[in-house]
């Protein structure tokens, strides 16, 4: 097992990784920008190293500074968390080249799944169901027209190196296709430095359902159930739940077996998430995230498995020690992402936190690095907390979530707590009747 792990991240996920390490008897090294000198994970870590000024490009995205911090402190592994460099294959290779263990999948796997065209090809080869679309990248408008005629409108054009909704455009007819194609390529080039795009049939009312995968270095693969991440605004997840109210046991077991078989075929190891669009009883591969997910706590709630601990164990060379038949799913869990934003305009609200009172009680969990007096910086993602609740029934989980949101007090900055209170009071959500467009339609009606 590792003696010292450097955590190449900040905020609640850095604190989450620190806690897992401490419970395993592993020392931690926190890296931080000048803006995060007073951050909770910095205060609690065994050692801390400042790696640059506030802008992420000069600190949390500074590969050389992070590796230097690991070498100076004698860290024998690096955990990247999510975001920043977590899916940067070049960085993972640099880490390994310096004799430091990368806590995550191989650079080869990160690179393959980071390219959406390669990822789709790998999905098809491994037996994952995919949305009808182009066989690879689409290099001209004329080629796009041919694909559209083959699969039928509406179609969606996506950046091969994309994510977060950037370089993604929908076309309902040929005249829209030309503009959508050119705009998508321009956005892809601007956002990712790569203007390669591909095309798929546009599903109109799908849900976003993802399967959590955990695999060791010895060919053992398990699926830890699904998460329904359909409540999104501008392609960013807002609230997630597990299990999905749209699936029954048979559907769940079928898709998990398909995923497990596919991951075995491609030789995946460590933690990963296969994301699907789900419509009319059919799953369609969307992408794979080769890292820890923001919403991992709800999986931990319903399985009882500490996925961060398992990530670290697998990276150290330990086998899983259990098989798929040993995984038990119990109850329901929901996570609300609490952002420092105006709940109606979504304008970020950085500032100094005054009163900070988190909810408690049975089966209520708050993942956050905030505290009273902490200054929320304007330089990074606006999420300040994740509220996760568990219940034996979905209704019980919703009642507990309502109570917990009512208890949550954050003063000094605006937050999206009122938005979550509105969402969970809506009859569509209570009945589990929503898709990836539901939240934006809900917001427009107000």
Protein backbone atom coordinates (compact mmCIF):
# COMPACT_ATOMS: atom_id res chain seq x y z
CA UNK A 1 0.00 0.00 0.00
CA UNK A 2 1.06 3.59 -0.60
CA UNK A 3 2.73 5.57 2.16
CA UNK A 4 1.97 9.03 0.81
CA UNK A 5 -0.54 10.25 -1.80
CA UNK A 6 -0.50 13.67 -3.43
CA UNK A 7 -3.99 14.98 -4.17
CA UNK A 8 -3.91 16.95 -7.42
CA UNK A 9 -7.17 18.80 -6.89
CA UNK A 10 -9.03 21.20 -4.63
CA UNK A 11 -12.32 21.72 -2.78
CA UNK A 12 -14.67 18.98 -1.66
CA UNK A 13 -13.12 16.23 -3.80
CA UNK A 14 -9.63 16.93 -2.43
CA UNK A 15 -11.07 16.66 1.08
CA UNK A 16 -12.95 13.47 0.15
CA UNK A 17 -9.74 11.83 -1.11
CA UNK A 18 -7.83 13.02 1.97
CA UNK A 19 -10.37 11.38 4.27
CA UNK A 20 -10.18 8.08 2.40
CA UNK A 21 -6.39 8.14 2.62
CA UNK A 22 -6.36 8.90 6.34
CA UNK A 23 -8.74 6.03 7.04
CA UNK A 24 -6.30 3.75 5.20
CA UNK A 25 -3.31 5.04 7.17
CA UNK A 26 -1.87 6.90 4.19
CA UNK A 27 -0.25 10.34 4.54
CA UNK A 28 -1.47 13.10 2.23
CA UNK A 29 0.04 16.00 0.35
CA UNK A 30 -2.23 18.88 -0.64
CA UNK A 31 -1.34 21.13 -3.55
CA UNK A 32 -2.98 24.53 -3.77
CA UNK A 33 -3.05 27.85 -5.54
CA UNK A 34 -2.48 31.10 -3.70
CA UNK A 35 -6.28 31.56 -3.65
CA UNK A 36 -6.70 28.28 -1.75
CA UNK A 37 -4.11 28.77 0.98
CA UNK A 38 -6.84 28.61 3.64
CA UNK A 39 -8.75 25.70 2.08
CA UNK A 40 -9.88 22.88 4.34
CA UNK A 41 -7.93 20.15 2.54
CA UNK A 42 -4.79 22.26 2.85
CA UNK A 43 -5.33 22.65 6.59
CA UNK A 44 -5.90 18.94 7.17
CA UNK A 45 -3.25 17.39 4.90
CA UNK A 46 0.04 16.17 6.36
CA UNK A 47 1.92 18.43 3.96
CA UNK A 48 0.91 21.23 1.60
CA UNK A 49 2.67 22.78 -1.38
CA UNK A 50 1.68 25.98 -3.18
CA UNK A 51 1.89 25.32 -6.92
CA UNK A 52 1.06 28.71 -8.38
CA UNK A 53 -1.27 31.72 -8.56
CA UNK A 54 -5.06 31.59 -8.62
CA UNK A 55 -5.77 30.91 -12.32
CA UNK A 56 -6.12 27.16 -12.83
CA UNK A 57 -3.83 27.20 -15.86
CA UNK A 58 -1.01 28.40 -13.59
CA UNK A 59 -1.70 26.00 -10.71
CA UNK A 60 -4.09 23.05 -10.88
CA UNK A 61 -3.35 22.59 -14.61
CA UNK A 62 0.40 23.09 -14.17
CA UNK A 63 1.71 19.56 -14.78
CA UNK A 64 5.36 20.33 -13.99
CA UNK A 65 4.51 22.08 -10.71
CA UNK A 66 2.37 19.18 -9.50
CA UNK A 67 4.96 16.53 -10.35
CA UNK A 68 7.67 18.66 -8.72
CA UNK A 69 5.55 18.84 -5.56
CA UNK A 70 5.21 15.04 -5.58
CA UNK A 71 8.96 14.55 -6.04
CA UNK A 72 9.88 17.07 -3.34
CA UNK A 73 7.50 15.56 -0.77
CA UNK A 74 8.28 11.96 -1.65
CA UNK A 75 4.72 11.05 -2.64
CA UNK A 76 4.52 7.61 -4.22
CA UNK A 77 1.12 8.13 -5.87
CA UNK A 78 -1.04 10.93 -7.28
CA UNK A 79 -4.84 10.98 -7.15
CA UNK A 80 -6.26 13.48 -9.67
CA UNK A 81 -9.88 13.57 -8.42
CA UNK A 82 -12.19 14.86 -11.16
CA UNK A 83 -11.85 17.80 -13.52
CA UNK A 84 -8.53 19.58 -14.05
CA UNK A 85 -5.96 16.92 -15.12
CA UNK A 86 -7.97 13.82 -14.19
CA UNK A 87 -8.50 12.77 -17.82
CA UNK A 88 -5.28 14.12 -19.26
CA UNK A 89 -3.40 11.16 -20.72
CA UNK A 90 -0.20 13.17 -21.18
CA UNK A 91 -0.15 14.06 -17.50
CA UNK A 92 -0.80 10.45 -16.48
CA UNK A 93 2.16 9.38 -18.63
CA UNK A 94 4.36 12.07 -17.06
CA UNK A 95 3.40 10.85 -13.58
CA UNK A 96 4.31 7.26 -14.43
CA UNK A 97 7.54 8.34 -16.18
CA UNK A 98 8.67 9.86 -12.88
CA UNK A 99 8.16 6.58 -11.02
CA UNK A 100 4.95 7.74 -9.34
CA UNK A 101 1.77 5.67 -9.41
CA UNK A 102 -1.22 7.15 -11.19
CA UNK A 103 -4.44 6.42 -9.30
CA UNK A 104 -6.69 5.88 -12.27
CA UNK A 105 -6.94 3.93 -15.53
CA UNK A 106 -3.99 3.68 -17.90
CA UNK A 107 -2.98 6.65 -20.07
CA UNK A 108 -3.83 4.51 -23.10
CA UNK A 109 -7.40 4.03 -21.86
CA UNK A 110 -7.77 7.71 -20.95
CA UNK A 111 -6.60 8.75 -24.41
CA UNK A 112 -8.89 6.31 -26.20
CA UNK A 113 -12.00 7.24 -24.25
CA UNK A 114 -11.17 10.95 -24.39
CA UNK A 115 -11.49 10.91 -28.17
CA UNK A 116 -15.21 10.49 -28.79
CA UNK A 117 -14.68 8.91 -32.22
CA UNK A 118 -12.22 6.34 -30.86
CA UNK A 119 -14.46 5.76 -27.86
CA UNK A 120 -17.47 5.01 -30.05
CA UNK A 121 -15.42 2.61 -32.17
CA UNK A 122 -14.22 0.85 -29.01
CA UNK A 123 -17.80 0.71 -27.73
CA UNK A 124 -19.02 -0.95 -30.92
CA UNK A 125 -16.14 -3.44 -30.91
CA UNK A 126 -16.77 -4.37 -27.27
CA UNK A 127 -20.51 -4.87 -27.74
CA UNK A 128 -21.96 -1.70 -26.23
CA UNK A 129 -25.15 -0.41 -27.93
CA UNK A 130 -24.57 2.89 -29.75
CA UNK A 131 -26.66 5.63 -31.33
CA UNK A 132 -26.82 5.34 -35.15
CA UNK A 133 -24.38 7.80 -36.67
CA UNK A 134 -21.20 8.37 -38.64
CA UNK A 135 -18.54 5.64 -38.70
CA UNK A 136 -15.91 8.17 -37.65
CA UNK A 137 -15.21 11.86 -37.97
CA UNK A 138 -17.14 13.88 -40.57
CA UNK A 139 -14.73 16.08 -42.49
CA UNK A 140 -16.95 18.04 -44.87
CA UNK A 141 -20.46 19.46 -45.06
CA UNK A 142 -21.21 17.18 -48.00
CA UNK A 143 -20.19 14.15 -45.97
CA UNK A 144 -22.44 15.38 -43.14
CA UNK A 145 -25.37 15.58 -45.55
CA UNK A 146 -24.82 11.99 -46.65
CA UNK A 147 -24.77 10.74 -43.03
CA UNK A 148 -27.92 12.73 -42.23
CA UNK A 149 -29.76 11.21 -45.19
CA UNK A 150 -28.74 7.75 -43.99
CA UNK A 151 -29.77 8.04 -40.33
CA UNK A 152 -32.56 10.62 -40.70
CA UNK A 153 -33.18 13.98 -39.05
CA UNK A 154 -32.87 15.35 -36.45
CA UNK A 155 -29.12 14.84 -36.06
CA UNK A 156 -26.57 16.09 -33.56
CA UNK A 157 -23.01 17.12 -34.42
CA UNK A 158 -20.46 16.64 -31.63
CA UNK A 159 -16.83 17.58 -31.07
CA UNK A 160 -14.65 14.47 -31.03
CA UNK A 161 -12.56 15.92 -28.21
CA UNK A 162 -15.55 17.59 -26.56
CA UNK A 163 -17.50 17.61 -23.36
CA UNK A 164 -19.83 19.82 -21.33
CA UNK A 165 -22.00 20.64 -24.34
CA UNK A 166 -19.27 22.55 -26.21
CA UNK A 167 -18.99 21.84 -29.93
CA UNK A 168 -22.44 20.24 -29.90
CA UNK A 169 -25.19 21.36 -32.31
CA UNK A 170 -28.57 19.96 -33.39
CA UNK A 171 -29.98 20.15 -36.94
CA UNK A 172 -33.56 19.29 -37.90
CA UNK A 173 -33.12 19.66 -41.68
CA UNK A 174 -30.45 20.17 -44.32
CA UNK A 175 -30.45 23.96 -44.16
CA UNK A 176 -29.86 23.85 -40.40
CA UNK A 177 -27.19 21.19 -40.90
CA UNK A 178 -24.80 23.47 -42.78
CA UNK A 179 -24.80 26.14 -40.07
CA UNK A 180 -24.73 23.56 -37.25
CA UNK A 181 -21.78 21.75 -38.81
CA UNK A 182 -19.69 24.90 -39.29
CA UNK A 183 -20.53 26.23 -35.83
CA UNK A 184 -19.71 22.92 -34.14
CA UNK A 185 -16.31 22.75 -35.87
CA UNK A 186 -15.50 26.32 -34.87
CA UNK A 187 -16.50 25.76 -31.25
CA UNK A 188 -14.54 22.50 -31.15
CA UNK A 189 -11.42 24.24 -32.45
CA UNK A 190 -11.79 27.13 -30.02
CA UNK A 191 -12.57 25.01 -26.96
CA UNK A 192 -10.38 21.94 -27.51
CA UNK A 193 -7.83 22.87 -30.17
CA UNK A 194 -9.29 20.11 -32.35
CA UNK A 195 -12.04 20.75 -34.90
CA UNK A 196 -12.84 17.07 -35.57
CA UNK A 197 -16.58 16.35 -35.28
CA UNK A 198 -18.83 13.34 -35.69
CA UNK A 199 -22.59 12.86 -36.09
CA UNK A 200 -25.35 10.87 -34.43
CA UNK A 201 -29.10 10.52 -34.58
CA UNK A 202 -30.58 13.04 -32.15
CA UNK A 203 -32.69 11.34 -29.50
CA UNK A 204 -35.57 13.65 -28.56
CA UNK A 205 -36.59 12.74 -25.00
CA UNK A 206 -33.92 10.45 -23.54
CA UNK A 207 -32.79 10.01 -19.97
CA UNK A 208 -29.12 10.18 -19.03
CA UNK A 209 -28.21 6.99 -17.21
CA UNK A 210 -24.69 5.97 -16.27
CA UNK A 211 -23.19 2.72 -15.00
CA UNK A 212 -20.41 2.77 -12.40
CA UNK A 213 -17.58 0.37 -13.20
CA UNK A 214 -14.80 -0.84 -10.92
CA UNK A 215 -12.06 -3.15 -12.19
CA UNK A 216 -8.72 -4.41 -10.91
CA UNK A 217 -5.51 -5.32 -12.74
CA UNK A 218 -6.36 -9.02 -12.86
CA UNK A 219 -9.41 -9.01 -15.11
CA UNK A 220 -12.03 -8.71 -12.37
CA UNK A 221 -14.82 -6.24 -13.23
CA UNK A 222 -17.93 -5.27 -11.27
CA UNK A 223 -20.73 -2.80 -11.93
CA UNK A 224 -22.00 -0.80 -8.97
CA UNK A 225 -25.43 -0.05 -10.38
CA UNK A 226 -26.70 2.99 -12.24
CA UNK A 227 -27.19 6.67 -11.61
CA UNK A 228 -29.89 8.75 -13.27
CA UNK A 229 -28.31 12.09 -14.18
CA UNK A 230 -31.08 13.42 -16.41
CA UNK A 231 -31.65 16.66 -14.49
CA UNK A 232 -29.26 18.94 -16.35
CA UNK A 233 -28.92 22.59 -17.24
CA UNK A 234 -26.81 23.42 -20.28
CA UNK A 235 -25.49 19.84 -20.22
CA UNK A 236 -24.31 20.24 -16.61
CA UNK A 237 -25.73 17.85 -14.03
CA UNK A 238 -27.75 19.42 -11.20
CA UNK A 239 -29.26 16.48 -9.30
CA UNK A 240 -28.63 12.74 -9.53
CA UNK A 241 -30.32 9.67 -8.06
CA UNK A 242 -29.72 5.96 -7.74
CA UNK A 243 -31.34 3.71 -8.70
CA UNK A 244 -33.09 5.26 -11.68
CA UNK A 245 -36.90 5.37 -11.40
CA UNK A 246 -36.99 4.47 -15.12
CA UNK A 247 -35.41 1.01 -14.80
CA UNK A 248 -36.60 -2.26 -13.36
CA UNK A 249 -34.39 -5.05 -12.00
CA UNK A 250 -34.28 -6.96 -15.29
CA UNK A 251 -33.23 -3.91 -17.32
CA UNK A 252 -30.63 -2.98 -14.71
CA UNK A 253 -29.06 -6.44 -14.62
CA UNK A 254 -29.05 -6.68 -18.42
CA UNK A 255 -27.21 -3.39 -19.01
CA UNK A 256 -24.74 -4.09 -16.19
CA UNK A 257 -23.86 -7.44 -17.74
CA UNK A 258 -23.36 -5.80 -21.14
CA UNK A 259 -21.09 -3.17 -19.58
CA UNK A 260 -19.15 -5.67 -17.51
CA UNK A 261 -18.51 -7.85 -20.56
CA UNK A 262 -17.40 -4.83 -22.59
CA UNK A 263 -14.99 -3.60 -19.94
CA UNK A 264 -13.50 -7.07 -19.64
CA UNK A 265 -12.95 -7.17 -23.41
CA UNK A 266 -11.11 -3.85 -23.55
CA UNK A 267 -9.05 -4.64 -20.42
CA UNK A 268 -10.20 -1.69 -18.34
CA UNK A 269 -8.89 -1.25 -14.80
CA UNK A 270 -9.59 1.15 -11.92
CA UNK A 271 -12.73 3.31 -11.71
CA UNK A 272 -14.81 4.45 -14.67
CA UNK A 273 -18.32 5.38 -15.72
CA UNK A 274 -20.14 4.39 -18.90
CA UNK A 275 -22.74 7.01 -19.79
CA UNK A 276 -25.82 6.15 -21.85
CA UNK A 277 -28.81 7.87 -23.32
CA UNK A 278 -31.91 5.79 -22.58
CA UNK A 279 -35.08 6.09 -24.64
CA UNK A 280 -38.01 3.74 -25.30
CA UNK A 281 -36.40 0.90 -23.40
CA UNK A 282 -33.09 1.08 -25.30
CA UNK A 283 -29.62 2.13 -24.15
CA UNK A 284 -27.23 4.06 -26.40
CA UNK A 285 -23.56 4.60 -25.50
CA UNK A 286 -22.75 8.28 -24.98
CA UNK A 287 -19.22 8.36 -23.57
CA UNK A 288 -16.96 6.96 -20.89
CA UNK A 289 -15.50 9.00 -18.04
CA UNK A 290 -12.15 7.54 -17.02
CA UNK A 291 -12.15 9.01 -13.54
CA UNK A 292 -14.05 9.47 -10.30
CA UNK A 293 -17.43 11.16 -10.80
CA UNK A 294 -18.86 14.10 -8.85
CA UNK A 295 -21.95 12.00 -8.10
CA UNK A 296 -20.11 8.94 -6.75
CA UNK A 297 -21.57 9.32 -3.21
CA UNK A 298 -25.02 8.06 -4.21
CA UNK A 299 -23.43 4.86 -5.49
CA UNK A 300 -21.62 4.52 -2.18
CA UNK A 301 -24.91 5.00 -0.34
CA UNK A 302 -26.77 2.21 -2.15
CA UNK A 303 -23.89 -0.28 -2.30
CA UNK A 304 -21.98 0.43 0.91
CA UNK A 305 -18.72 0.45 -1.09
CA UNK A 306 -16.19 3.27 -0.64
CA UNK A 307 -15.22 3.78 -4.29
CA UNK A 308 -12.33 6.15 -3.52
CA UNK A 309 -10.81 3.58 -1.19
CA UNK A 310 -11.25 0.96 -3.91
CA UNK A 311 -9.55 3.22 -6.46
CA UNK A 312 -6.53 3.50 -4.20
CA UNK A 313 -6.44 -0.23 -3.44
CA UNK A 314 -6.63 -1.21 -7.10
CA UNK A 315 -3.90 1.28 -8.05
CA UNK A 316 -1.65 -0.22 -5.37
CA UNK A 317 -2.00 -3.63 -7.03
CA UNK A 318 -4.64 -5.18 -4.77
CA UNK A 319 -7.40 -7.35 -6.28
CA UNK A 320 -11.05 -6.44 -5.78
CA UNK A 321 -11.70 -9.34 -3.46
CA UNK A 322 -15.34 -9.74 -4.53
CA UNK A 323 -17.37 -10.48 -7.66
CA UNK A 324 -20.57 -9.12 -9.19
CA UNK A 325 -22.75 -11.56 -7.26
CA UNK A 326 -21.40 -10.11 -4.00
CA UNK A 327 -22.67 -6.59 -4.81
CA UNK A 328 -25.91 -5.75 -3.00
CA UNK A 329 -28.13 -2.79 -3.85
CA UNK A 330 -30.13 -1.36 -0.99
CA UNK A 331 -32.51 1.60 -0.89
CA UNK A 332 -32.43 4.93 -2.73
CA UNK A 333 -30.03 7.88 -2.73
CA UNK A 334 -30.24 11.40 -4.18
CA UNK A 335 -27.52 14.03 -4.53
CA UNK A 336 -28.08 17.78 -4.91
CA UNK A 337 -25.21 19.88 -6.18
CA UNK A 338 -25.26 23.13 -4.20
CA UNK A 339 -23.63 25.94 -6.16
CA UNK A 340 -22.73 29.47 -5.12
CA UNK A 341 -24.99 30.95 -7.78
CA UNK A 342 -28.18 32.94 -8.00
CA UNK A 343 -30.91 30.24 -8.10
CA UNK A 344 -32.76 31.99 -10.96
CA UNK A 345 -30.11 33.68 -13.12
CA UNK A 346 -27.29 31.23 -12.25
CA UNK A 347 -24.81 34.10 -12.04
CA UNK A 348 -21.88 32.98 -9.82
CA UNK A 349 -21.86 34.41 -6.31
CA UNK A 350 -18.34 34.30 -4.86
CA UNK A 351 -17.75 35.87 -1.48
CA UNK A 352 -17.20 35.30 2.22
CA UNK A 353 -19.38 32.69 3.90
CA UNK A 354 -21.08 33.87 7.05
CA UNK A 355 -23.26 31.35 8.86
CA UNK A 356 -22.62 27.80 7.67
CA UNK A 357 -24.97 25.17 9.08
CA UNK A 358 -25.19 21.78 7.42
CA UNK A 359 -28.09 19.36 7.92
CA UNK A 360 -27.58 16.18 9.89
CA UNK A 361 -29.45 13.17 11.11
CA UNK A 362 -29.72 9.58 9.96
CA UNK A 363 -28.49 8.89 6.39
CA UNK A 364 -27.70 12.54 5.58
CA UNK A 365 -24.25 13.28 4.15
CA UNK A 366 -22.71 16.60 3.13
CA UNK A 367 -19.51 16.60 1.08
CA UNK A 368 -18.03 20.07 1.26
CA UNK A 369 -14.80 21.91 2.01
CA UNK A 370 -16.59 25.09 3.12
CA UNK A 371 -16.66 26.62 6.59
CA UNK A 372 -17.81 29.84 8.21
CA UNK A 373 -15.44 32.64 7.25
CA UNK A 374 -14.15 30.91 4.13
CA UNK A 375 -13.97 33.09 1.01
CA UNK A 376 -15.43 31.35 -2.05
CA UNK A 377 -13.00 32.33 -4.83
CA UNK A 378 -14.24 33.45 -8.25
CA UNK A 379 -11.62 31.46 -10.14
CA UNK A 380 -13.09 27.95 -10.07
CA UNK A 381 -16.27 25.90 -10.35
CA UNK A 382 -19.06 27.36 -8.22
CA UNK A 383 -20.08 24.14 -6.45
CA UNK A 384 -19.73 24.58 -2.69
CA UNK A 385 -21.39 21.40 -1.40
CA UNK A 386 -23.05 18.13 -2.28
CA UNK A 387 -26.04 17.10 -0.21
CA UNK A 388 -26.58 13.35 -0.32
CA UNK A 389 -29.43 11.54 1.40
CA UNK A 390 -30.47 7.89 1.61
CA UNK A 391 -33.81 6.24 2.23
CA UNK A 392 -35.18 2.71 2.27
CA UNK A 393 -37.83 3.86 -0.22
CA UNK A 394 -37.70 6.61 -2.83
CA UNK A 395 -40.51 8.46 -1.08
CA UNK A 396 -38.67 8.22 2.23
CA UNK A 397 -35.54 9.51 0.53
CA UNK A 398 -37.45 12.48 -0.90
CA UNK A 399 -38.95 13.35 2.48
CA UNK A 400 -35.51 13.23 4.09
CA UNK A 401 -34.07 15.36 1.28
CA UNK A 402 -36.79 17.98 1.75
CA UNK A 403 -36.05 18.15 5.46
CA UNK A 404 -32.29 18.37 4.87
CA UNK A 405 -32.62 21.18 2.31
CA UNK A 406 -34.81 23.10 4.74
CA UNK A 407 -32.09 22.76 7.40
CA UNK A 408 -29.20 23.81 5.17
CA UNK A 409 -28.10 27.39 5.93
CA UNK A 410 -25.43 29.19 3.91
CA UNK A 411 -25.14 32.94 4.40
CA UNK A 412 -22.90 35.46 2.67
CA UNK A 413 -23.31 34.01 -0.84
CA UNK A 414 -26.32 33.12 -2.94
CA UNK A 415 -26.87 29.40 -3.51
CA UNK A 416 -29.01 27.05 -5.58
CA UNK A 417 -30.72 25.52 -2.52
CA UNK A 418 -34.06 27.20 -3.45
CA UNK A 419 -33.84 25.63 -6.92
CA UNK A 420 -33.49 22.16 -5.45
CA UNK A 421 -36.42 22.81 -3.14
CA UNK A 422 -38.55 23.70 -6.16
CA UNK A 423 -37.43 20.66 -8.15
CA UNK A 424 -38.19 18.07 -5.50
CA UNK A 425 -41.62 19.60 -4.82
CA UNK A 426 -42.64 19.18 -8.47
CA UNK A 427 -45.03 16.32 -9.21
CA UNK A 428 -43.09 15.19 -12.30
CA UNK A 429 -39.95 14.72 -10.25
CA UNK A 430 -41.83 13.07 -7.40
CA UNK A 431 -43.26 10.60 -9.93
CA UNK A 432 -39.86 10.08 -11.57
CA UNK A 433 -41.19 11.39 -14.89
CA UNK A 434 -38.36 13.47 -16.33
CA UNK A 435 -35.74 13.42 -19.11
CA UNK A 436 -32.65 15.43 -20.05
CA UNK A 437 -34.75 18.36 -21.28
CA UNK A 438 -37.08 18.49 -18.29
CA UNK A 439 -35.12 20.89 -16.11
CA UNK A 440 -34.58 23.54 -18.78
CA UNK A 441 -38.29 23.36 -19.69
CA UNK A 442 -39.12 23.65 -16.00
CA UNK A 443 -36.93 26.76 -15.66
CA UNK A 444 -38.49 28.40 -18.73
CA UNK A 445 -41.99 28.03 -17.31
CA UNK A 446 -41.27 30.07 -14.20
